Tab-separated table of C-alpha atoms and ligand atoms in Angstrom:
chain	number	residue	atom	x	y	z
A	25	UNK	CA	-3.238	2.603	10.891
A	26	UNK	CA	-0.703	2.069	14.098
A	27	UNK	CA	-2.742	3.571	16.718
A	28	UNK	CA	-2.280	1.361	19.943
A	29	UNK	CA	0.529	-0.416	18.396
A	30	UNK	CA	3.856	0.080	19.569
A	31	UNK	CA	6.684	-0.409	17.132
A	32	UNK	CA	10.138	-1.056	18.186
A	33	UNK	CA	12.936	0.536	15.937
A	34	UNK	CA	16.568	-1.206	15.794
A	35	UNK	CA	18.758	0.551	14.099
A	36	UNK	CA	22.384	-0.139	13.482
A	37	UNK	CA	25.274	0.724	12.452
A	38	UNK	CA	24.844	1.567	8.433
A	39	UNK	CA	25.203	4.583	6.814
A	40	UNK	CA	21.588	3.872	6.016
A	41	UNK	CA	20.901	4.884	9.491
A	42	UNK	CA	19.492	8.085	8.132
A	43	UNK	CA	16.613	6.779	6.723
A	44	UNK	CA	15.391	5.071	9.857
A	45	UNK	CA	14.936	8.690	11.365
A	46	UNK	CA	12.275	8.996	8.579
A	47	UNK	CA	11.286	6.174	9.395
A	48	UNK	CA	10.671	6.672	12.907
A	49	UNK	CA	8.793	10.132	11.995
A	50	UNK	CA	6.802	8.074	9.380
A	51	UNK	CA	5.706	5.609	12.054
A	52	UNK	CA	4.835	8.399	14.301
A	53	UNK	CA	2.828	9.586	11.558
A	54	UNK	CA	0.677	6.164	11.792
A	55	UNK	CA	0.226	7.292	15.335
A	56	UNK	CA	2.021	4.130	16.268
A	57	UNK	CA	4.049	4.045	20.000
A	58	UNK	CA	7.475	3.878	18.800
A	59	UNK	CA	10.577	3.185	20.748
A	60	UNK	CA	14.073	3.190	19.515
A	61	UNK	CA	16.859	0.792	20.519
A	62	UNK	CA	20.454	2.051	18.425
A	63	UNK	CA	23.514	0.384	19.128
A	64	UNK	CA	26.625	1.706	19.849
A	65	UNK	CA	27.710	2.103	16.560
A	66	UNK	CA	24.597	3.212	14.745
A	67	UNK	CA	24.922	6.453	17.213
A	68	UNK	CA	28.171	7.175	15.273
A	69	UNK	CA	26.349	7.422	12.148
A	70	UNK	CA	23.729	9.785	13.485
A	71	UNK	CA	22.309	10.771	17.102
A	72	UNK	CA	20.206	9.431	19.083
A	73	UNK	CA	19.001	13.375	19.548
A	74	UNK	CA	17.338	12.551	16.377
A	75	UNK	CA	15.374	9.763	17.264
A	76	UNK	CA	14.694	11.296	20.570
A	77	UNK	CA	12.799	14.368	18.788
A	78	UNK	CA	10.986	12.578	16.294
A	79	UNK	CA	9.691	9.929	18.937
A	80	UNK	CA	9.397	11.913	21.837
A	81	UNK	CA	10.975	9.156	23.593
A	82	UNK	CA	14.437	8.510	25.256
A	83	UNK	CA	16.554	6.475	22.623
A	84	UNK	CA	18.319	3.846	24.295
A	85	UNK	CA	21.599	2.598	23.676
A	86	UNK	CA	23.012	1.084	27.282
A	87	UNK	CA	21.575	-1.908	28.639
A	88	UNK	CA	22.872	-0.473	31.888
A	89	UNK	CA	21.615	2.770	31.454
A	90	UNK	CA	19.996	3.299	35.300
A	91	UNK	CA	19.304	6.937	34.453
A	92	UNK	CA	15.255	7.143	35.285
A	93	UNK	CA	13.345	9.869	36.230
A	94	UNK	CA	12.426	9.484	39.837
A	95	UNK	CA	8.992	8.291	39.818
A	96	UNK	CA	9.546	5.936	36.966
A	97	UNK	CA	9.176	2.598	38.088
A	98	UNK	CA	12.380	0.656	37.645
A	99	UNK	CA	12.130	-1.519	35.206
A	100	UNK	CA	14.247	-5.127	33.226
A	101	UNK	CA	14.267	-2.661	30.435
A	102	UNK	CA	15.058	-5.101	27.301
A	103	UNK	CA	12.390	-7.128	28.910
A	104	UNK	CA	9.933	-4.584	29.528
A	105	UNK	CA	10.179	-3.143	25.588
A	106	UNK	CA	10.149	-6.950	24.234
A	107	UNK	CA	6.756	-7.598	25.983
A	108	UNK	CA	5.106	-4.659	24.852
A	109	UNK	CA	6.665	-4.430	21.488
A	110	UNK	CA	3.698	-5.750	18.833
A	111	UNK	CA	6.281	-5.871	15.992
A	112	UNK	CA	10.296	-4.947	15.824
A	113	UNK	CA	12.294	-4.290	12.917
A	114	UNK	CA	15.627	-3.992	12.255
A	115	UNK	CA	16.601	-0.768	9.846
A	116	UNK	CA	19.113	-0.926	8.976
A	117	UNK	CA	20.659	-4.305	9.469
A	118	UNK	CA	24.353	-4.895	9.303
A	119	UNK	CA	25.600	-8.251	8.945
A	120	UNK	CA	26.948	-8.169	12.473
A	121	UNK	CA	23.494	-7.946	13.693
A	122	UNK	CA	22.455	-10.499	11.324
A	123	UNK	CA	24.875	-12.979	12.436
A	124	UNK	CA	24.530	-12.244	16.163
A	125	UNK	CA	20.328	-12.734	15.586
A	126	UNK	CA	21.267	-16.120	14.101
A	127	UNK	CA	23.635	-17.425	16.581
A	128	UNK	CA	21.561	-15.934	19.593
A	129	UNK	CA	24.464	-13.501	20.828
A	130	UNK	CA	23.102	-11.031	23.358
A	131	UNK	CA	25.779	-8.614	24.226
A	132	UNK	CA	23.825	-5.116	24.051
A	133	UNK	CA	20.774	-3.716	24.488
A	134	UNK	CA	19.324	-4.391	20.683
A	135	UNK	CA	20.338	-7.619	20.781
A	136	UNK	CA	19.519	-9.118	23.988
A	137	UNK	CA	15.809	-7.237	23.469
A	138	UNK	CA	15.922	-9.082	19.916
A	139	UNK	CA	16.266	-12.506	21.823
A	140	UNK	CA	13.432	-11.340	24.777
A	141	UNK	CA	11.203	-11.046	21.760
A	142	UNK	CA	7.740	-13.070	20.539
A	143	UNK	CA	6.288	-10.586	18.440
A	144	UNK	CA	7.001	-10.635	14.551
A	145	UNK	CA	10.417	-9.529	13.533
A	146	UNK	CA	11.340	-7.731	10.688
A	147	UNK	CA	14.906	-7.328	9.327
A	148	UNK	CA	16.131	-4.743	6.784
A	149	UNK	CA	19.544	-5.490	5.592
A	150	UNK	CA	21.860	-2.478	3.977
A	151	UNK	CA	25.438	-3.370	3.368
A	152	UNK	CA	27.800	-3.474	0.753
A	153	UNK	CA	27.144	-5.741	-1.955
A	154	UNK	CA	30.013	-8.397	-1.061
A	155	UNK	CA	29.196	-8.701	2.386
A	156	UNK	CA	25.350	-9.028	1.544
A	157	UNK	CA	26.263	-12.253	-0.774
A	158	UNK	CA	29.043	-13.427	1.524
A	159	UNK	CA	27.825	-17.566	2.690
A	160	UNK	CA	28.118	-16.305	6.195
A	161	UNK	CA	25.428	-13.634	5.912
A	162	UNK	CA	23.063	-15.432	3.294
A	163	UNK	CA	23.495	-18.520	5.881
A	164	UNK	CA	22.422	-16.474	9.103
A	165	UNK	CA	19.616	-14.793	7.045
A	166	UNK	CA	18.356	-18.521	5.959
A	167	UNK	CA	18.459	-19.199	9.778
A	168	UNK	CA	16.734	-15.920	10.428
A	169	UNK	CA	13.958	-16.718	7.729
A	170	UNK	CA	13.861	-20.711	8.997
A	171	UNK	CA	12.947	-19.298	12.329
A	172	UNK	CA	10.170	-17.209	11.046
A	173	UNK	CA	11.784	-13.414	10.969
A	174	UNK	CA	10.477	-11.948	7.960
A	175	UNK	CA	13.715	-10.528	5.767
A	176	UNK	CA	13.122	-7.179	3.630
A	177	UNK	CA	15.402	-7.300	0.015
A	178	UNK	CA	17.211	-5.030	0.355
A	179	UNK	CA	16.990	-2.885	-2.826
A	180	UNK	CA	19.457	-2.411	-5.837
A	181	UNK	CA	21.749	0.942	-7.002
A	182	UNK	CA	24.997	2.957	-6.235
A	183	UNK	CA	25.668	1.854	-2.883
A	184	UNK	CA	27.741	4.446	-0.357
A	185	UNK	CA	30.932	3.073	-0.962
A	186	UNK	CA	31.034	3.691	-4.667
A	187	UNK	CA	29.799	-0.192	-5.460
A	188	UNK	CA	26.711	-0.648	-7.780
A	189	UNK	CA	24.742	-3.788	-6.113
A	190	UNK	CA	21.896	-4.821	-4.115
A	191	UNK	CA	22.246	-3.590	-0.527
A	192	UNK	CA	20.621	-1.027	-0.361
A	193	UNK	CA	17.860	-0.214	2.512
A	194	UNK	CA	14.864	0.236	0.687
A	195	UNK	CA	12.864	3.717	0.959
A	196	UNK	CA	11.054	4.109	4.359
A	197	UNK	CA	7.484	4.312	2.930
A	198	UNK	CA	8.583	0.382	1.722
A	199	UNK	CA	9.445	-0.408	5.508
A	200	UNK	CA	6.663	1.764	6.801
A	201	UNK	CA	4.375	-0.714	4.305
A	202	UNK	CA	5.868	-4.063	5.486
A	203	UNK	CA	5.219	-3.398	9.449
A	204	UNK	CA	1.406	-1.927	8.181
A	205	UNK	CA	1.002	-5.789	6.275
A	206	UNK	CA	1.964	-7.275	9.401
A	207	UNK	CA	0.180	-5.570	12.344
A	208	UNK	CA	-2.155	-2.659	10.819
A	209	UNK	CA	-5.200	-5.234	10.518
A	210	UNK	CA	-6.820	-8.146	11.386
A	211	UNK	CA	-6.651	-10.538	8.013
A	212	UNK	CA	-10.303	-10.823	7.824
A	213	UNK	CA	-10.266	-11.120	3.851
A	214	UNK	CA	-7.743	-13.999	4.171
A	215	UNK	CA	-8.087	-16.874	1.728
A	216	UNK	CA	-10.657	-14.302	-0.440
A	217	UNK	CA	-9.675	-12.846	-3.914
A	218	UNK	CA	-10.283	-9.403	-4.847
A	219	UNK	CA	-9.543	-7.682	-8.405
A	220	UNK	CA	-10.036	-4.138	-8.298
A	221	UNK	CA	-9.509	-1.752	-11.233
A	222	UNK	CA	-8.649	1.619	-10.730
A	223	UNK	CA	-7.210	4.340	-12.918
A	224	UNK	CA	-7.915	5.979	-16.189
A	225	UNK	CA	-7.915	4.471	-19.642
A	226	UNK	CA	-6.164	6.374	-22.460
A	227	UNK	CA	-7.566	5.984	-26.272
A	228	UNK	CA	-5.339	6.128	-28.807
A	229	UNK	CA	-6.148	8.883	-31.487
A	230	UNK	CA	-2.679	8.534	-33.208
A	231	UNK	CA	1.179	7.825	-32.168
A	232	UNK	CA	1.017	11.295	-29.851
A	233	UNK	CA	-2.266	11.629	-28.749
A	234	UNK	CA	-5.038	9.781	-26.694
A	235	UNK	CA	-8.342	10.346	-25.133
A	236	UNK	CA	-8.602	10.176	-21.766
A	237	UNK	CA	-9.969	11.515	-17.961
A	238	UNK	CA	-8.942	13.128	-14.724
A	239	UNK	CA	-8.846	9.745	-12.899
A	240	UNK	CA	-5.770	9.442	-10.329
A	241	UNK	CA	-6.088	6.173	-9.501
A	242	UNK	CA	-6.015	7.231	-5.865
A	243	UNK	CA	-9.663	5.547	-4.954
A	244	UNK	CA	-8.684	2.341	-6.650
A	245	UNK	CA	-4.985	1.895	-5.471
A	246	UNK	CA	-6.484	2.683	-1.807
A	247	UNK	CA	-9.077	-0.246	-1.941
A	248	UNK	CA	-6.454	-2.593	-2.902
A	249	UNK	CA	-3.729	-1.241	-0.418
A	250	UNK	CA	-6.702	-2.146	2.103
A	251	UNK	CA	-7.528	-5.243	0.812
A	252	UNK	CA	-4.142	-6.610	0.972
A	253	UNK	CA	-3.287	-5.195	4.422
A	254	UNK	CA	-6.626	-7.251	5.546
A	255	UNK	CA	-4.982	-10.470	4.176
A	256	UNK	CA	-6.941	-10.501	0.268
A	257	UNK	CA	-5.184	-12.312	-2.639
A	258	UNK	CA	-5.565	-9.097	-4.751
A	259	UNK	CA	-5.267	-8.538	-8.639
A	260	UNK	CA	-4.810	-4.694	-9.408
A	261	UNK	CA	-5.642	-3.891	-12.688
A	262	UNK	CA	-4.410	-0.511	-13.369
A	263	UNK	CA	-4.446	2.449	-16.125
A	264	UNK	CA	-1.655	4.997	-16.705
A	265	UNK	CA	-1.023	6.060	-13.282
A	266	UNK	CA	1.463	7.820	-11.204
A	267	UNK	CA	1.407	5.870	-8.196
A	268	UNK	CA	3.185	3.056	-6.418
A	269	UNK	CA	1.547	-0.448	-6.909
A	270	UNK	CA	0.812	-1.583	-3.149
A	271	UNK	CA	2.666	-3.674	-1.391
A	272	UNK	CA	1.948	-7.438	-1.997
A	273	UNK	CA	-0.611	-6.871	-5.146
A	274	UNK	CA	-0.272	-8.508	-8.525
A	275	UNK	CA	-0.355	-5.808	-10.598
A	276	UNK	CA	-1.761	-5.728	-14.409
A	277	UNK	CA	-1.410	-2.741	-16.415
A	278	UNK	CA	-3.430	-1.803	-18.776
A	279	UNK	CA	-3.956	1.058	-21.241
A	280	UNK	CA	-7.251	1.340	-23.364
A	281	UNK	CA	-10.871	0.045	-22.261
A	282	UNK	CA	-10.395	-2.760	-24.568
A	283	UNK	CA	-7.112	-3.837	-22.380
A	284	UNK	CA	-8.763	-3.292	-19.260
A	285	UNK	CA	-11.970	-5.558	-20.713
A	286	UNK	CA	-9.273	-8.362	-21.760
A	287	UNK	CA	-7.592	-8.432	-18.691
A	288	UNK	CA	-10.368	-8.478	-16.202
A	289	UNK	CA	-12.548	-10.991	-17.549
A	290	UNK	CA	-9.400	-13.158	-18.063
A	291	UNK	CA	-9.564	-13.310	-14.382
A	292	UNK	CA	-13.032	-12.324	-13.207
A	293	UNK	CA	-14.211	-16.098	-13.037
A	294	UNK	CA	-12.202	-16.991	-9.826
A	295	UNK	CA	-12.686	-13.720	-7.956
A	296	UNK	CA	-15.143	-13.769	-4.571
A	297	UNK	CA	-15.404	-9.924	-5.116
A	298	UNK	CA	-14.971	-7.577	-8.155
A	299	UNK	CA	-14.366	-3.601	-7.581
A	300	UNK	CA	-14.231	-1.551	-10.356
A	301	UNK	CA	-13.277	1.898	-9.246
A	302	UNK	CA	-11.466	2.837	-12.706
A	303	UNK	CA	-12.640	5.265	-14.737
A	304	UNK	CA	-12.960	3.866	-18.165
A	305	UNK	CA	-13.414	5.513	-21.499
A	306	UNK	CA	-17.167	4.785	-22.770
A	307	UNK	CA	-16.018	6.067	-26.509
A	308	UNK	CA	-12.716	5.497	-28.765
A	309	UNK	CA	-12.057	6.840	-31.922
A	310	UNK	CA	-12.694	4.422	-34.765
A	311	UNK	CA	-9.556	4.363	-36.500
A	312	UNK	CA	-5.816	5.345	-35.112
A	313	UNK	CA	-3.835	6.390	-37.462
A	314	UNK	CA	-0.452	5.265	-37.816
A	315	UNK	CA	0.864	8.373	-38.674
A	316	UNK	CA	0.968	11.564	-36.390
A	317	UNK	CA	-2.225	13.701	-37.477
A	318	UNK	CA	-1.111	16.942	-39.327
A	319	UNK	CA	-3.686	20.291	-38.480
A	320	UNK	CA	-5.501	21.735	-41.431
A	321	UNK	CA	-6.383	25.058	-41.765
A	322	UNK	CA	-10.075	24.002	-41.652
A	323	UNK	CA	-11.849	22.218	-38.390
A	324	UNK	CA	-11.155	18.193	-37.203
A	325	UNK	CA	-13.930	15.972	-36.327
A	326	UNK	CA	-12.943	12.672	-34.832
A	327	UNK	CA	-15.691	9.605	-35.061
A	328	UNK	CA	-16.368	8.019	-31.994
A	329	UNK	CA	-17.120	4.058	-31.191
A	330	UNK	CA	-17.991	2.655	-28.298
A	331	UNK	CA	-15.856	0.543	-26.027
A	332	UNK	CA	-16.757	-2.484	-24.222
A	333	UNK	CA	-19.016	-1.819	-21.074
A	334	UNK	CA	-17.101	-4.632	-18.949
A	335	UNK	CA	-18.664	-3.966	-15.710
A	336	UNK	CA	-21.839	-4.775	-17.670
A	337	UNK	CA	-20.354	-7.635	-19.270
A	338	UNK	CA	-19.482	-8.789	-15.443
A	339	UNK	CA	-22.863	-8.645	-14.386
A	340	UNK	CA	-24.222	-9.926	-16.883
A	341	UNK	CA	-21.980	-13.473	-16.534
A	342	UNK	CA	-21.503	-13.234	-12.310
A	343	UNK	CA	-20.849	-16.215	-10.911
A	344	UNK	CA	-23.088	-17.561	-8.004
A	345	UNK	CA	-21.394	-15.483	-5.073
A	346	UNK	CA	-19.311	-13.475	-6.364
A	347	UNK	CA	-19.897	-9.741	-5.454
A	348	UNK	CA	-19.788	-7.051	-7.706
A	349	UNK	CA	-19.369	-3.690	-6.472
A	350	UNK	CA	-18.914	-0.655	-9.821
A	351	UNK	CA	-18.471	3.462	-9.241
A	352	UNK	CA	-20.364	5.917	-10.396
A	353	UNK	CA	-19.616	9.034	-11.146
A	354	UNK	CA	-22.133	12.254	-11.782
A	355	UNK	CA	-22.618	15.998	-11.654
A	356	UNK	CA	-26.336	15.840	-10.713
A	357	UNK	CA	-29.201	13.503	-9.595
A	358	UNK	CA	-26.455	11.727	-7.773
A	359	UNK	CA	-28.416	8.658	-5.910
A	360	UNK	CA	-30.936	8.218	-9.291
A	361	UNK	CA	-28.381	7.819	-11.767
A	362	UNK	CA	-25.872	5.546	-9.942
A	363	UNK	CA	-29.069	3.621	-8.636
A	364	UNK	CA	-30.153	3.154	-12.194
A	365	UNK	CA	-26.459	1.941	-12.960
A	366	UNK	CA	-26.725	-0.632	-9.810
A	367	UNK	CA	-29.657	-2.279	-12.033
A	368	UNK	CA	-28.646	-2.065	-15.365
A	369	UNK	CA	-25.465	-3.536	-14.637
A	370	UNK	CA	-26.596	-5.785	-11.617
A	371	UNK	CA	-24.225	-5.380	-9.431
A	372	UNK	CA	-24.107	-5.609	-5.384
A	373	UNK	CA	-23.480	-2.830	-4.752
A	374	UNK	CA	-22.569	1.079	-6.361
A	375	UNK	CA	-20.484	3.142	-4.668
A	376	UNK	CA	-21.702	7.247	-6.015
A	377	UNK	CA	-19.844	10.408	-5.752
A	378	UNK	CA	-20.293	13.723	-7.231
A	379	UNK	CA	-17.543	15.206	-8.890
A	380	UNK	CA	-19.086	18.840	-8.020
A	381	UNK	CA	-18.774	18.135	-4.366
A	382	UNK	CA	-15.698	19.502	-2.874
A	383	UNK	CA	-13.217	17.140	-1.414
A	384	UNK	CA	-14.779	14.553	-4.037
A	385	UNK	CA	-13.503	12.990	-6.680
A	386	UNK	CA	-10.280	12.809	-9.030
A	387	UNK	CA	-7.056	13.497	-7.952
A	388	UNK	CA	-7.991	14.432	-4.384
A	389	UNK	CA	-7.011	12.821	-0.961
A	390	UNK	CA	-10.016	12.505	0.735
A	391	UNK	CA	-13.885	11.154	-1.208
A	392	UNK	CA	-17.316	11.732	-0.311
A	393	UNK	CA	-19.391	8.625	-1.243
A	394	UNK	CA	-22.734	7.166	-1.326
A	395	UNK	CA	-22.946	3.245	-0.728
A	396	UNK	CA	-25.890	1.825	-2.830
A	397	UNK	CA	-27.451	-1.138	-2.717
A	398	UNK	CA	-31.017	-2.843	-3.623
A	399	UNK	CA	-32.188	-2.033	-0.508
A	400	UNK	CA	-30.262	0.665	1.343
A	401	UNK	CA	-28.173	4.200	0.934
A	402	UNK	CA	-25.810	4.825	2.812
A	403	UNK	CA	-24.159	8.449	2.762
A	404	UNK	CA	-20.288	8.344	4.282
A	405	UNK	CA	-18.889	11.630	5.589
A	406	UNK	CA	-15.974	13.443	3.540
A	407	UNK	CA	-13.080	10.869	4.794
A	408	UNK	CA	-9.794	9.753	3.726
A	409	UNK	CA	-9.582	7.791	0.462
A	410	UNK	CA	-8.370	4.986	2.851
A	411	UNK	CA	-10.966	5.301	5.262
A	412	UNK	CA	-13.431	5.019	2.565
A	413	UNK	CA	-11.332	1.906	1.463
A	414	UNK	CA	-11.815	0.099	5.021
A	415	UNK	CA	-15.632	0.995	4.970
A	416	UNK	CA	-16.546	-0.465	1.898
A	417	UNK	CA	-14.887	-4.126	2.557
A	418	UNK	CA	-16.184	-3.736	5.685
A	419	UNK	CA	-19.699	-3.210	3.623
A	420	UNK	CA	-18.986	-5.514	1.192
A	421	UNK	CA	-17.235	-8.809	3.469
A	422	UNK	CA	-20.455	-8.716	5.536
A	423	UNK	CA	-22.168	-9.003	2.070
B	519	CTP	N1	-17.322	0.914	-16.639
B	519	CTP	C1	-16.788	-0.152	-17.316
B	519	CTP	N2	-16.582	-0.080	-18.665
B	519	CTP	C2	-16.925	1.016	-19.359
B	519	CTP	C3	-17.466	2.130	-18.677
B	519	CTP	C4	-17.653	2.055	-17.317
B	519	CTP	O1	-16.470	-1.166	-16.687
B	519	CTP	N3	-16.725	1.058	-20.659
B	519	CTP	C5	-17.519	0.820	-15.176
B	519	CTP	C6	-16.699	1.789	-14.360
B	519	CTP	O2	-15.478	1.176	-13.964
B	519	CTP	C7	-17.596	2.067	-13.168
B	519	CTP	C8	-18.987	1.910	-13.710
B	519	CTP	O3	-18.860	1.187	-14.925
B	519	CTP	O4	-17.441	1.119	-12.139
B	519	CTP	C9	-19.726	3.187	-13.979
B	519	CTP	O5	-18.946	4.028	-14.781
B	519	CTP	P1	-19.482	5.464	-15.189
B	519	CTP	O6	-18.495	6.089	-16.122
B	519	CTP	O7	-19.907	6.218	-13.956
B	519	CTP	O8	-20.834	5.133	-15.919
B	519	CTP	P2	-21.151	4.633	-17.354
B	519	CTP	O9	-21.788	3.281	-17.216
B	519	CTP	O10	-19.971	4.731	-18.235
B	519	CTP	O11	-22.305	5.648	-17.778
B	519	CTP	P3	-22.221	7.242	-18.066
B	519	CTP	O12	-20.842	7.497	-18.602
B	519	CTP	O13	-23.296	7.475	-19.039
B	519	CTP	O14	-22.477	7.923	-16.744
């Protein structure tokens, strides 16, 4: 989601420094260009060796450094980095870093590239609890925030030096997420709302058991990672799951069709576009008993009722524009059955995979889809579960 975009990594001098090196391989991962700028003390913490292999890049530390190869062009090298940076960040942050962003101090290379900068800044404080709340560092990060630097919480635990407090850098994947909502994509879905369920629904039979499906959630939280990275106001609602909510989602759980029902259409009125990628129990059992069921010697037979159908109930009450896109899953007669769902339901659009097909379905990575609508099919190759996130609001924004 970085490719073309080059990242510049300051890291000081934190304990936490460790984590930017994951950081920096996590970036490299996104296939963004990323450069490294450590200062003097962050290279006592760990070395810039480090950096240097995961980056493939020198790590610089010496504004003064004159040590080019001989047909590199010489270049105003904090200069040179702040123009082609297309977002910095700051992982870890100490508050001497903090204070010397606020006050405009430029006295090495991290910070006089820090001043040289117009892109979007992004700082990650990590320090000890005390120094975090000090005035002096909550008043330079009020300057910082005032001047439109974005700061990261830091998060809460045992901190290195034996306190328990908030200080803490959070976990790279966080950091990797905050640069990806600032630069991985244009905001074209700003100012639209998006609800998208996603996940499995569990039925309760009694206090221990429940019915429920092989759904991951994986489709679903990918089409509302997207959404928000492309600027959406999203609502997630989300079954039992073992996955992180994305960054910048409201998230409602939910357990049983019956939840999920409730909590849509408490919301569905206001949405521009409905997704409803979770895979929802069509049957519950009648009664669930209080007590855990005892086994018998002799066989169990469970009665079944339905549940609410609320991607029928959606299209049954859409609003004039709103766009309803449901899933369909089969094991044969793919296009046919989720084309007769696309009616009965009328929705938009019906995105159809086959659970048969490999590298389809629940639990995987990767999905291969069918885009339905009235008048066209469209059949996607096997892609990433994000890729296939990207193509349908492409599909569905030019809707
Ligand atoms: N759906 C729903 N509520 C239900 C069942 C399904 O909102 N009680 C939604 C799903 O989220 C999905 C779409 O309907 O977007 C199709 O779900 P699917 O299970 O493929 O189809 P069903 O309509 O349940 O039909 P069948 O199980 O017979 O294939």
């Amino acid at each position: 989601m970085l490719k073309g975009k080059t990242v510049l990594l300051g890291v000081t001098g934190s304990i936490a420094a460790y984590k930017a090196a994951d950081l920096a391989s996590r970036l490299m991962k996104q296939h963004a260009q990323v450069h490294v700028i450590m200062t003097e003390n962050a290279a006592k913490f760990i070395s810039p060796i480090t950096f240097e292999t995961l980056t493939n890049r020198k790590c610089i530390t010496d504004t003064f450094d004159r040590d080019y190869p001989s047909d590199h062009p010489v270049e105003v090298e904090h200069i040179a980095l702040a123009k082609k940076a297309d977002l910095v960040i700051v992982a870890p942050a100490t508050a001497n870093i903090i204070a010397k962003m606020a006050y405009g101090i430029a006295d090495d290379m991290l910070s006089t590239t820090l001043l040289a900068c117009t892109c979007p800044v992004l700082v990650s404080p990590a320090m000890n609890t005390k120094m975090y709340e000090h005035p002096a560092t909550q008043a330079n990060l009020a300057v910082l925030r005032q001047r439109g630097v974005k700061i990261i919480e830091p998060s809460s635990g045992l901190l290195a030096c034996g306190d328990e407090g908030k200080g803490k850098l959070p976990e790279p994947a966080v950091l990797v997420d905050h640069i990806l909502a600032e630069i991985a994509c244009p905001k074209d879905l700003a100012g639209k709302k998006i609800l998208v369920t996603a996940g499995p629904t569990r039925e309760a039979i009694d206090p221990v058991r429940f019915i429920t499906n092989h759904s991951s959630g994986k489709m679903g939280y990918a089409i509302a990672h997207a959404a928000a990275l492309r600027g959406a106001d999203v609502t997630l609602v989300s079954g039992p799951v073992s996955l992180t909510p994305p960054l910048g989602v409201k998230l409602v759980p939910i357990s049983s069709a019956h939840d999920l029902f409730c909590a849509v259409t408490a919301v569905s009125a206001e949405q521009d576009i409905i997704i409803k990628a979770a895979a929802v129990a069509d049957y519950r059992p009648v009664t669930v008993s209080d007590e855990k069921i005892k086994k018998a010697d002799n066989d169990l037979s469970l009665s079944l009722a339905r549940t609410e159908d609320t991607l029928q109930y959606l299209g049954a009450h859409k609003p004039e524009g709103q766009i309803l896109c449901g899933f369909a899953m089969e094991t044969s007669d793919l296009e046919n059955k989720a084309r007769a769902k696309l009616k009965k339901k009328n929705l938009d659009m019906i995105v159809a995979n086959n659970v048969k097909v490999a590298g389809a379905g629940f639990g995987t990575d990767t999905n291969v889809v069918t885009f339905i609508t009235k008048d066209n099919t469209e059949q996607l190759e096997i892609m990433s579960k994000e890729n296939v996130a990207m193509k349908l609001l492409d599909r569905l924004l030019e809707m």
